[in-house]
XYZ file of C-alpha atoms in Angstrom:
656
model
C 0.000 0.000 0.000
C 1.456 3.385 -0.959
C 2.427 5.757 1.769
C 1.044 9.281 2.053
C 4.023 11.390 1.135
C 2.571 14.770 2.056
C 0.874 15.999 5.215
C -1.486 17.950 2.922
C -2.912 14.716 1.527
C -3.408 13.359 5.034
C -5.189 16.549 6.006
C -7.473 16.231 2.991
C -8.462 12.657 3.824
C -9.088 13.632 7.452
C -11.393 16.409 6.271
C -13.353 13.991 4.066
C -13.516 11.445 6.907
C -14.998 13.968 9.291
C -17.270 15.783 6.836
C -18.974 12.893 5.041
C -22.679 12.235 5.891
C -22.248 8.467 6.097
C -21.032 6.845 9.308
C -17.392 5.690 8.907
C -15.570 3.663 11.516
C -12.667 1.214 11.612
C -11.650 -1.657 13.866
C -8.627 -3.906 14.163
C -8.487 -7.672 14.096
C -9.301 -7.729 17.808
C -12.553 -6.025 16.942
C -11.504 -2.836 18.773
C -12.776 0.373 17.204
C -9.910 2.581 16.103
C -11.625 5.345 14.111
C -15.055 6.979 14.507
C -16.315 9.944 12.475
C -18.980 12.514 13.530
C -21.597 10.886 11.270
C -21.078 7.581 13.139
C -21.546 9.439 16.404
C -24.812 10.873 15.105
C -26.100 7.529 13.743
C -25.219 5.298 16.718
C -25.212 7.784 19.593
C -21.703 7.027 20.936
C -19.213 9.879 21.213
C -15.644 9.465 19.947
C -14.336 9.217 23.499
C -16.923 6.576 24.469
C -16.421 4.220 21.554
C -12.660 4.273 20.764
C -11.016 0.984 21.853
C -14.451 -0.526 22.538
C -15.552 -3.739 20.846
C -17.410 -3.380 17.575
C -19.862 -5.948 18.934
C -21.445 -3.075 20.929
C -23.079 -2.146 17.650
C -24.168 -5.651 16.654
C -27.294 -7.402 18.065
C -26.627 -10.882 19.487
C -28.538 -12.630 16.705
C -26.320 -10.875 14.100
C -22.894 -11.599 15.607
C -22.417 -14.799 13.618
C -23.070 -12.684 10.541
C -20.125 -10.478 11.581
C -17.855 -13.485 11.898
C -18.782 -14.620 8.406
C -18.056 -11.182 7.055
C -14.637 -11.119 8.757
C -13.656 -14.343 6.992
C -14.237 -12.609 3.654
C -12.358 -9.532 4.857
C -9.368 -11.637 5.956
C -9.258 -13.046 2.456
C -9.088 -9.499 1.114
C -12.619 -9.337 -0.316
C -14.696 -6.167 -0.163
C -18.415 -6.399 0.746
C -20.602 -3.678 -0.764
C -24.058 -2.433 0.339
C -24.810 -5.273 2.686
C -28.167 -4.722 4.424
C -28.339 -5.691 8.057
C -29.300 -4.510 11.551
C -27.140 -2.537 13.969
C -27.754 -1.290 17.518
C -27.508 2.267 18.852
C -26.227 3.419 22.245
C -29.873 3.394 23.490
C -30.303 -0.196 22.381
C -32.539 0.682 19.393
C -32.040 -1.630 16.427
C -31.899 0.189 13.093
C -31.653 -1.099 9.537
C -28.445 -0.079 7.789
C -26.612 -0.620 4.530
C -22.901 -1.148 5.088
C -19.913 -1.366 2.817
C -16.924 -3.166 4.424
C -13.359 -3.030 3.093
C -10.139 -4.644 4.423
C -7.362 -2.405 5.914
C -3.841 -3.479 4.933
C -0.401 -2.591 6.286
C 2.667 -1.674 4.222
C 3.300 -5.313 3.454
C -0.264 -5.817 2.287
C -1.426 -7.808 5.267
C -5.013 -7.316 6.515
C -4.893 -5.542 9.868
C -8.550 -4.612 10.281
C -11.597 -3.324 8.389
C -13.219 -0.017 7.551
C -17.020 0.282 7.372
C -19.300 2.840 5.788
C -22.822 2.625 7.236
C -25.982 4.381 6.090
C -29.384 4.262 7.741
C -32.010 2.763 5.446
C -34.999 3.376 7.729
C -36.658 5.681 5.190
C -35.702 3.403 2.315
C -37.208 0.406 4.086
C -40.346 2.386 4.913
C -40.645 3.376 1.266
C -40.127 -0.251 0.203
C -42.756 -1.421 2.695
C -45.127 1.259 1.478
C -44.417 0.249 -2.095
C -45.013 -3.390 -1.202
C -48.293 -2.590 0.523
C -49.404 -0.513 -2.421
C -48.408 -3.261 -4.806
C -50.388 -5.780 -2.736
C -53.416 -3.491 -2.709
C -53.166 -2.957 -6.454
C -52.735 -6.662 -7.071
C -55.662 -7.704 -4.877
C -58.064 -4.881 -5.778
C -61.305 -5.795 -7.526
C -61.122 -2.398 -9.208
C -59.165 -2.085 -12.422
C -55.992 -0.043 -11.779
C -54.223 0.998 -14.956
C -51.197 3.202 -15.565
C -50.739 5.004 -18.866
C -48.445 7.560 -20.439
C -49.565 10.986 -21.542
C -49.762 9.528 -25.032
C -52.349 7.014 -23.788
C -50.073 3.950 -23.857
C -50.858 1.411 -21.107
C -47.841 0.997 -18.786
C -49.309 -1.059 -15.912
C -52.254 -3.455 -15.597
C -53.459 -5.175 -12.423
C -55.418 -8.395 -11.945
C -58.592 -6.373 -11.367
C -58.207 -4.868 -14.842
C -57.657 -8.324 -16.291
C -60.846 -9.620 -14.641
C -62.887 -6.573 -15.605
C -61.821 -6.124 -19.215
C -60.648 -9.629 -20.140
C -57.148 -8.689 -21.407
C -54.100 -10.221 -19.738
C -51.234 -8.020 -18.601
C -49.170 -9.157 -21.585
C -52.009 -8.281 -23.988
C -52.695 -4.855 -22.493
C -49.310 -3.299 -21.704
C -47.991 -1.359 -24.662
C -51.438 -0.965 -26.204
C -53.258 2.340 -26.517
C -55.991 2.959 -23.928
C -58.500 3.330 -26.787
C -58.492 -0.462 -26.733
C -61.131 -0.126 -23.982
C -63.090 2.862 -25.297
C -66.159 2.577 -27.568
C -65.663 4.609 -30.778
C -68.420 7.068 -29.922
C -66.644 7.936 -26.625
C -63.066 8.444 -27.877
C -63.334 12.203 -27.316
C -63.548 11.497 -23.551
C -59.908 10.402 -23.544
C -58.792 13.761 -24.952
C -60.748 15.545 -22.207
C -59.256 13.306 -19.466
C -55.670 13.677 -20.722
C -56.219 17.446 -20.983
C -57.125 17.540 -17.297
C -54.137 15.350 -16.359
C -51.680 17.560 -18.292
C -53.104 20.522 -16.326
C -52.474 18.641 -13.074
C -56.168 18.118 -12.377
C -57.582 14.910 -10.970
C -60.702 13.428 -12.565
C -63.007 12.045 -9.852
C -65.824 9.502 -10.247
C -66.422 10.111 -13.935
C -69.209 7.755 -15.000
C -68.906 6.399 -18.516
C -68.947 3.206 -20.602
C -65.957 1.037 -21.532
C -65.623 -2.069 -23.674
C -64.308 -5.528 -22.723
C -62.236 -7.874 -24.844
C -65.434 -9.755 -25.684
C -67.180 -6.576 -26.861
C -69.446 -6.227 -23.816
C -70.076 -2.672 -22.685
C -69.629 -1.926 -18.983
C -70.811 1.042 -16.961
C -67.791 2.197 -14.958
C -66.823 4.997 -12.592
C -63.355 6.416 -13.371
C -60.939 8.251 -11.095
C -57.778 9.436 -12.889
C -54.768 11.072 -11.178
C -51.505 12.517 -12.576
C -48.261 10.508 -12.108
C -45.251 12.693 -11.208
C -41.523 11.953 -11.455
C -38.997 13.004 -8.797
C -38.762 16.421 -10.391
C -42.496 16.938 -9.981
C -43.147 16.649 -13.714
C -46.320 14.931 -14.955
C -45.311 11.852 -16.907
C -48.515 9.833 -17.019
C -51.813 8.977 -15.372
C -53.080 6.397 -12.924
C -56.624 5.248 -13.638
C -58.936 3.411 -11.225
C -62.049 1.958 -12.854
C -64.932 0.502 -10.840
C -67.585 -1.616 -12.527
C -70.973 -0.007 -11.721
C -72.987 -1.993 -14.252
C -74.947 -3.787 -11.515
C -75.592 -0.476 -9.782
C -76.796 1.079 -13.032
C -79.028 -1.904 -13.723
C -80.452 -1.608 -10.202
C -81.058 2.109 -10.749
C -82.765 1.362 -14.061
C -84.829 -1.346 -12.391
C -85.917 1.025 -9.601
C -86.649 3.788 -12.121
C -88.613 1.329 -14.244
C -90.579 0.155 -11.215
C -91.294 3.744 -10.210
C -92.380 4.548 -13.756
C -94.679 1.525 -13.761
C -96.155 2.511 -10.413
C -96.758 6.028 -11.706
C -98.378 4.636 -14.845
C -100.570 2.278 -12.812
C -101.597 5.073 -10.443
C -102.234 7.379 -13.380
C -104.309 4.726 -15.145
C -106.311 3.964 -12.016
C -107.006 7.644 -11.402
C -107.771 8.593 -14.987
C -110.043 5.664 -15.863
C -111.960 5.910 -12.601
C -112.552 9.615 -13.157
C -113.683 9.130 -16.749
C -117.032 7.720 -17.830
C -116.370 7.874 -21.571
C -115.853 4.301 -22.776
C -113.687 5.261 -25.748
C -111.366 7.350 -23.548
C -111.098 4.588 -20.929
C -110.183 1.874 -23.408
C -107.722 4.073 -25.292
C -105.909 5.025 -22.085
C -105.794 1.405 -20.961
C -104.474 0.243 -24.342
C -101.834 3.004 -24.548
C -100.634 2.435 -20.985
C -100.428 -1.361 -21.176
C -98.658 -1.216 -24.548
C -96.084 1.046 -22.936
C -95.788 -1.117 -19.808
C -95.188 -4.310 -21.779
C -92.855 -2.775 -24.348
C -95.027 -4.228 -27.117
C -94.718 -3.106 -30.734
C -98.481 -2.679 -30.697
C -101.469 -3.331 -28.457
C -105.191 -3.555 -29.147
C -108.484 -4.000 -27.336
C -111.118 -6.148 -29.046
C -114.694 -5.827 -27.809
C -116.498 -9.116 -27.254
C -119.519 -8.748 -29.548
C -121.049 -11.998 -30.709
C -123.029 -12.163 -33.941
C -125.633 -14.735 -34.911
C -122.897 -17.093 -36.058
C -121.259 -16.851 -32.651
C -118.002 -15.226 -33.901
C -117.594 -11.462 -34.016
C -114.942 -9.428 -32.186
C -114.853 -5.709 -32.744
C -111.573 -3.736 -32.703
C -112.146 -0.860 -30.303
C -108.734 0.728 -29.656
C -105.217 0.387 -31.043
C -101.861 1.648 -29.754
C -98.400 1.582 -31.334
C -99.757 1.158 -34.866
C -102.198 3.052 -37.109
C -105.781 1.839 -37.065
C -105.497 1.425 -40.822
C -103.131 -1.490 -40.182
C -106.160 -3.532 -39.061
C -108.898 -2.145 -41.266
C -108.208 -4.451 -44.226
C -108.162 -7.597 -42.128
C -111.071 -9.624 -40.804
C -111.766 -9.544 -37.076
C -110.238 -12.305 -34.921
C -112.239 -15.522 -34.904
C -112.853 -18.034 -32.165
C -109.718 -19.992 -33.021
C -107.673 -22.096 -30.616
C -105.318 -19.136 -30.026
C -108.060 -16.558 -29.351
C -110.591 -18.781 -27.590
C -109.004 -18.660 -24.068
C -109.122 -14.839 -24.163
C -112.622 -14.247 -25.548
C -114.072 -16.982 -23.343
C -112.298 -15.552 -20.297
C -110.602 -18.864 -19.522
C -107.016 -17.750 -19.121
C -104.165 -15.388 -19.987
C -102.101 -16.487 -22.998
C -98.399 -15.575 -23.017
C -96.142 -17.205 -25.636
C -92.508 -16.444 -26.501
C -93.068 -17.425 -30.166
C -96.699 -17.757 -31.214
C -95.709 -19.178 -34.608
C -94.317 -22.262 -32.799
C -97.329 -22.712 -30.524
C -99.286 -25.960 -31.233
C -102.543 -23.960 -31.344
C -101.252 -21.662 -34.085
C -102.152 -21.956 -37.758
C -104.852 -24.622 -37.440
C -107.775 -22.688 -38.950
C -108.543 -21.984 -42.603
C -108.446 -19.990 -44.740
C -105.292 -18.258 -43.360
C -103.663 -20.961 -41.238
C -101.915 -18.246 -39.305
C -101.789 -14.478 -39.749
C -103.229 -13.012 -42.960
C -100.700 -11.782 -45.497
C -99.589 -8.234 -44.697
C -100.549 -8.469 -41.009
C -98.305 -6.759 -38.471
C -95.484 -9.166 -37.567
C -96.173 -10.990 -34.289
C -93.767 -13.412 -32.608
C -94.055 -12.606 -28.896
C -97.749 -12.759 -27.990
C -99.693 -11.742 -24.883
C -103.483 -11.744 -24.501
C -105.425 -10.899 -21.321
C -109.235 -11.164 -20.973
C -111.121 -8.208 -19.475
C -113.826 -9.623 -17.195
C -116.410 -7.800 -15.075
C -117.031 -8.717 -11.450
C -120.211 -10.401 -12.569
C -118.156 -12.713 -14.790
C -119.032 -11.180 -18.158
C -116.122 -11.152 -20.628
C -116.086 -7.622 -22.029
C -113.235 -8.279 -24.430
C -109.496 -8.788 -24.500
C -106.217 -6.872 -24.510
C -103.791 -8.203 -27.141
C -100.094 -7.375 -27.523
C -97.528 -8.307 -30.149
C -93.812 -7.915 -30.759
C -91.744 -8.940 -33.748
C -88.996 -10.434 -31.533
C -89.290 -13.622 -29.473
C -89.378 -13.823 -25.681
C -90.228 -10.155 -25.042
C -93.167 -10.580 -22.652
C -92.317 -11.774 -19.150
C -94.372 -12.796 -16.135
C -94.067 -9.272 -14.724
C -95.702 -7.870 -17.888
C -98.513 -10.381 -17.577
C -99.122 -9.393 -13.940
C -99.159 -5.691 -14.819
C -101.707 -6.128 -17.615
C -103.913 -8.359 -15.441
C -103.910 -5.632 -12.766
C -104.838 -2.931 -15.265
C -107.448 -5.165 -16.897
C -109.226 -5.665 -13.563
C -109.264 -1.891 -12.978
C -110.473 -1.312 -16.522
C -113.317 -3.800 -16.051
C -114.660 -1.771 -13.121
C -114.339 1.486 -15.081
C -116.033 -0.056 -18.130
C -118.875 -1.342 -15.957
C -119.284 2.165 -14.525
C -119.206 3.661 -18.009
C -121.827 1.268 -19.314
C -124.005 1.896 -16.264
C -123.570 5.638 -16.763
C -124.607 5.312 -20.403
C -127.693 3.364 -19.360
C -128.590 5.963 -16.728
C -127.962 8.775 -19.221
C -130.178 7.022 -21.756
C -132.944 6.634 -19.173
C -132.493 10.266 -18.155
C -132.813 11.362 -21.775
C -135.975 9.326 -22.156
C -137.302 10.830 -18.922
C -136.546 14.342 -20.169
C -138.257 13.568 -23.456
C -141.296 12.299 -21.572
C -141.418 15.371 -19.296
C -141.133 17.713 -22.276
C -143.870 15.865 -24.149
C -146.157 15.525 -21.101
C -145.795 19.146 -19.996
C -146.401 20.363 -23.529
C -149.459 18.163 -24.006
C -150.894 19.141 -20.602
C -150.720 22.883 -21.327
C -153.593 22.816 -23.846
C -156.224 20.973 -21.715
C -155.198 22.980 -18.630
C -155.721 26.224 -20.492
C -159.123 25.016 -21.686
C -160.124 23.851 -18.207
C -159.090 27.169 -16.712
C -161.228 29.020 -19.243
C -164.264 26.818 -18.656
C -163.956 27.131 -14.861
C -163.670 30.911 -15.036
C -166.885 31.039 -17.163
C -168.587 28.645 -14.744
C -167.557 30.790 -11.751
C -169.124 33.870 -13.309
C -172.302 32.029 -14.301
C -173.185 30.330 -11.005
C -174.805 32.367 -8.234
C -173.153 32.837 -4.891
C -173.284 29.758 -2.782
C -171.706 26.369 -2.475
C -171.424 25.882 -6.233
C -169.479 29.141 -6.630
C -167.209 28.118 -3.740
C -166.454 24.803 -5.446
C -165.605 26.629 -8.681
C -163.192 28.969 -6.842
C -161.481 26.020 -5.127
C -161.215 24.229 -8.452
C -159.550 27.302 -9.994
C -156.997 27.460 -7.113
C -156.114 23.805 -7.513
C -155.883 24.268 -11.258
C -153.472 27.189 -10.681
C -151.253 24.919 -8.561
C -151.365 22.247 -11.237
C -150.467 24.859 -13.828
C -147.432 25.902 -11.739
C -146.249 22.285 -11.594
C -146.671 21.897 -15.344
C -144.814 25.193 -15.890
C -141.936 23.897 -13.730
C -141.821 20.669 -15.724
C -141.911 22.676 -18.927
C -138.998 24.826 -17.705
C -137.042 21.699 -16.737
C -137.490 20.248 -20.208
C -136.233 23.522 -21.700
C -133.221 23.567 -19.367
C -132.305 19.958 -20.254
C -132.640 20.735 -23.952
C -130.720 24.004 -23.583
C -133.723 25.961 -24.846
C -134.602 28.042 -21.784
C -134.358 31.513 -23.304
C -133.371 34.610 -21.334
C -133.941 38.153 -22.533
C -131.345 40.440 -20.982
C -131.952 44.142 -20.549
C -130.878 46.743 -17.984
C -133.454 47.501 -15.288
C -133.752 48.620 -11.663
C -134.309 45.749 -9.240
C -135.925 48.184 -6.795
C -138.967 48.454 -9.092
C -139.242 44.671 -9.360
C -138.958 44.279 -5.588
C -141.764 46.805 -5.055
C -144.001 44.931 -7.510
C -143.291 41.601 -5.847
C -143.960 43.097 -2.387
C -147.376 44.376 -3.518
C -148.297 41.020 -5.032
C -147.124 39.131 -1.934
C -149.202 41.303 0.401
C -152.311 40.751 -1.727
C -151.882 36.978 -2.011
C -150.685 36.478 1.593
C -152.594 39.045 3.689
C -151.791 37.250 6.948
C -147.977 37.558 6.470
C -145.791 40.528 7.227
C -143.085 40.957 4.531
C -140.221 43.094 5.795
C -138.403 44.464 2.759
C -135.250 46.623 2.866
C -133.129 47.890 -0.026
C -129.853 49.822 0.094
C -127.899 51.371 -2.766
C -128.357 51.492 -6.524
C -129.751 48.131 -7.686
C -129.254 48.281 -11.461
C -128.737 44.910 -13.164
C -128.777 43.517 -16.687
C -131.026 40.471 -16.794
C -134.289 38.798 -17.639
C -136.843 40.582 -15.460
C -139.507 37.887 -15.808
C -137.114 35.060 -14.857
C -135.668 36.957 -11.890
C -139.231 37.608 -10.737
C -139.769 33.832 -11.014
C -136.758 33.245 -8.715
C -137.916 35.750 -6.084
C -141.511 34.471 -6.189
C -140.213 30.918 -5.694
C -138.064 31.906 -2.686
C -140.925 33.854 -1.068
C -143.348 30.997 -1.807
C -140.988 28.520 -0.130
C -140.661 30.830 2.897
C -144.431 30.596 3.342
C -144.748 26.924 2.341
C -142.078 25.613 4.716
C -143.005 27.887 7.645
C -146.823 27.682 7.712
C -147.047 28.669 11.384
C -144.899 31.785 11.032
C -146.240 35.203 10.113
C -143.115 37.065 9.022
C -140.736 36.918 6.047
C -137.720 39.193 5.472
C -136.279 40.285 2.106
C -133.125 42.409 1.935
C -131.397 43.813 -1.177
C -127.972 45.458 -0.914
C -125.187 46.477 -3.267
C -121.619 45.599 -2.279
C -119.007 46.820 -4.745
C -119.853 45.401 -8.167
C -122.282 42.850 -6.756
C -125.949 43.000 -5.736
C -127.193 40.512 -3.133
C -130.821 39.664 -2.361
C -131.706 37.509 0.645
C -135.008 35.939 1.689
C -135.214 34.714 5.295
C -138.022 32.595 6.760
C -138.863 31.608 10.342
C -139.304 27.914 9.641
C -137.626 24.839 11.181
C -134.407 25.317 9.205
C -132.465 22.865 7.040
C -130.027 20.202 8.270
C -126.415 20.465 6.954
C -126.669 17.128 5.098
C -129.690 18.473 3.195
C -128.182 21.868 2.380
C -125.659 20.419 -0.073
C -128.453 18.801 -2.144
C -131.112 21.500 -1.835
C -130.565 22.869 -5.376
C -130.605 19.419 -7.026
C -133.294 18.367 -9.478
C -136.338 16.698 -7.847
C -134.715 16.960 -4.395
C -136.971 17.495 -1.407
C -136.061 17.584 2.268
C -137.284 14.297 3.745
C -138.630 15.880 6.912
C -140.839 18.224 4.854
C -141.770 16.220 1.764
C -144.942 14.756 3.280
C -146.139 18.109 4.658
C -145.796 20.175 1.475
C -146.693 19.818 -2.174
C -144.360 20.235 -5.123
C -141.876 18.310 -7.256
C -138.627 19.762 -5.865
C -137.892 21.683 -9.065
C -138.220 25.327 -8.025
C -134.744 25.751 -6.496
C -133.126 23.753 -9.312
C -134.726 26.091 -11.884
C -133.810 29.135 -9.786
C -130.164 28.067 -9.634
C -130.024 27.604 -13.405
C -131.492 31.094 -13.947
C -129.043 32.728 -11.504
C -126.064 30.788 -12.923
C -126.938 31.979 -16.418
C -127.033 35.553 -15.136
C -123.408 35.141 -14.007
C -124.414 35.022 -10.351
C -124.583 32.434 -7.600
C -127.168 31.212 -5.103
C -126.720 29.558 -1.697
C -128.464 28.773 1.581
C -127.488 29.431 5.200
C -129.441 27.722 7.935
C -129.260 26.576 11.540
C -131.875 23.928 12.435
C -134.600 25.554 14.542
C -133.744 29.104 13.422
C -135.089 29.317 9.911
C -133.251 29.488 6.590
C -131.827 32.333 4.522
C -131.612 31.926 0.721
C -129.317 34.440 -0.965
C -128.424 35.059 -4.583
C -125.979 37.555 -6.067
C -125.944 39.270 -9.470
C -123.323 41.425 -11.185
C -124.249 45.097 -10.891
C -124.904 46.862 -14.174
C -122.441 49.615 -15.083
C -122.742 51.961 -18.077
């Protein structure tokens, strides 16, 4: 070994020895430490004074001392040991991982006299390796796909999760462009993602669609983060992809169920509120066609002709009605019989392969040009009384479209539709009877007017001809009864006009005060034993039919007397409030119960407690309401049982 010729060289080496950051120490063949630099003092905790001439085994845990002996054998043979990782012990007894490089020390003759060691703590390095190992284990075991790629989109890493999700092995994927996984219509997404990564922005939970090796499309949630080198430069991207296909399918299933519930609720509400048969059946057909996903749906009415086979197409959905107009109606074939007889629901994945199909001439299947039907579903619509109204039929050109859930939905709607159809048919019957009743009333009232007029004339002549006495009294009574009968006939005649929309009103401006005075005079003459208290306040100009409004007031005053025969006072008040004129008639009768008040203006309605005590058909208030309504006003009653009743109507005030 060459000697140091100059003190300057020795000084330089001493400076390096003391200034280097790695721990450097030497020991002789007796394992006594001979040199110890400041970095060694800092790493192991022993000062120079404490450690010099001490055994190197102070630094070596007991379970590593054999390791030291093995190393010394190599050193004695002149071999250098570089970057050997092991464990050493500090002054406080703490064991630390270190990387050591051990070299032999030789004398002038070249004989090994000891060893020099350079030691570096690898605590942080080990922690980083452990962290890297943990991360690698997480990446390897993750069910999510974790993929690394360059800024050019080239795949650089590929975990097992990615292999399971997308079907490509690591060897197949690495080196390929990431577009391998992207459907063509979504390639622009990659440009957007890479643009964010280049700008240092993370992409979080981006939901999109990616493609597997087998061509299947998966719904995934992507999180993409920039990859930085030691200089902090962005060199690529780490992508975590989670398969959310099941979640999306569940969301679609829930949304579909909610949509179906909304449709069912909407159907139930709309068909139960509607009494028009055509509207009901069209809504049912449209809704069930939508619920089943059918290409088309139809409702055939069960109408049997003399030959026993006639089914009328009532509604169609999903196809123009013209598509059926050139074809004969369905016949009682083996396919249709279970539906039109109400026996059962028929649901077939491929009707053309069903043993019941194509057995009847002349078509032996569907007529030429008929809408294509492979999937077939037919549900009978049956009333609660067991009558088969008809059937709902659905078709689709593909096989296996209709499932059990579709069948259940249509059966539910069909049962609701049956109730609505029953109600509609009952309503039509009632309306027909009502029309016939109105026709009869109109005819009867019209025919009665002529003989009543003649009878009235004859009785008036008879009254004048007979002398005073019992005969004259009978004639007067007959005339009074005839007047009552004439009022009833007039009411019936008015009702027939109202029903036919022919009750004419002649509007003209006039002062209600004049009419009220006339009515008061007439009332006092015809009812001398009653005290009519009349009060009017303000200008009472209206535009209306004076004769018809007089009819309303006369009816209200007549009722006040009729329903309070023991009373002797009636009140009538007219007042203007803003642009409205109100007229009230109050009696001192027994009053009207709340449950009767809501029906009091109905046609032919009479209060049960009073109907046996008073005459009349219960038409006066109905006619009065129609007259007031047509004047743009309103009429109502206020009553407390035992305290009489007040009938009030309002009219718009006339303004020039």
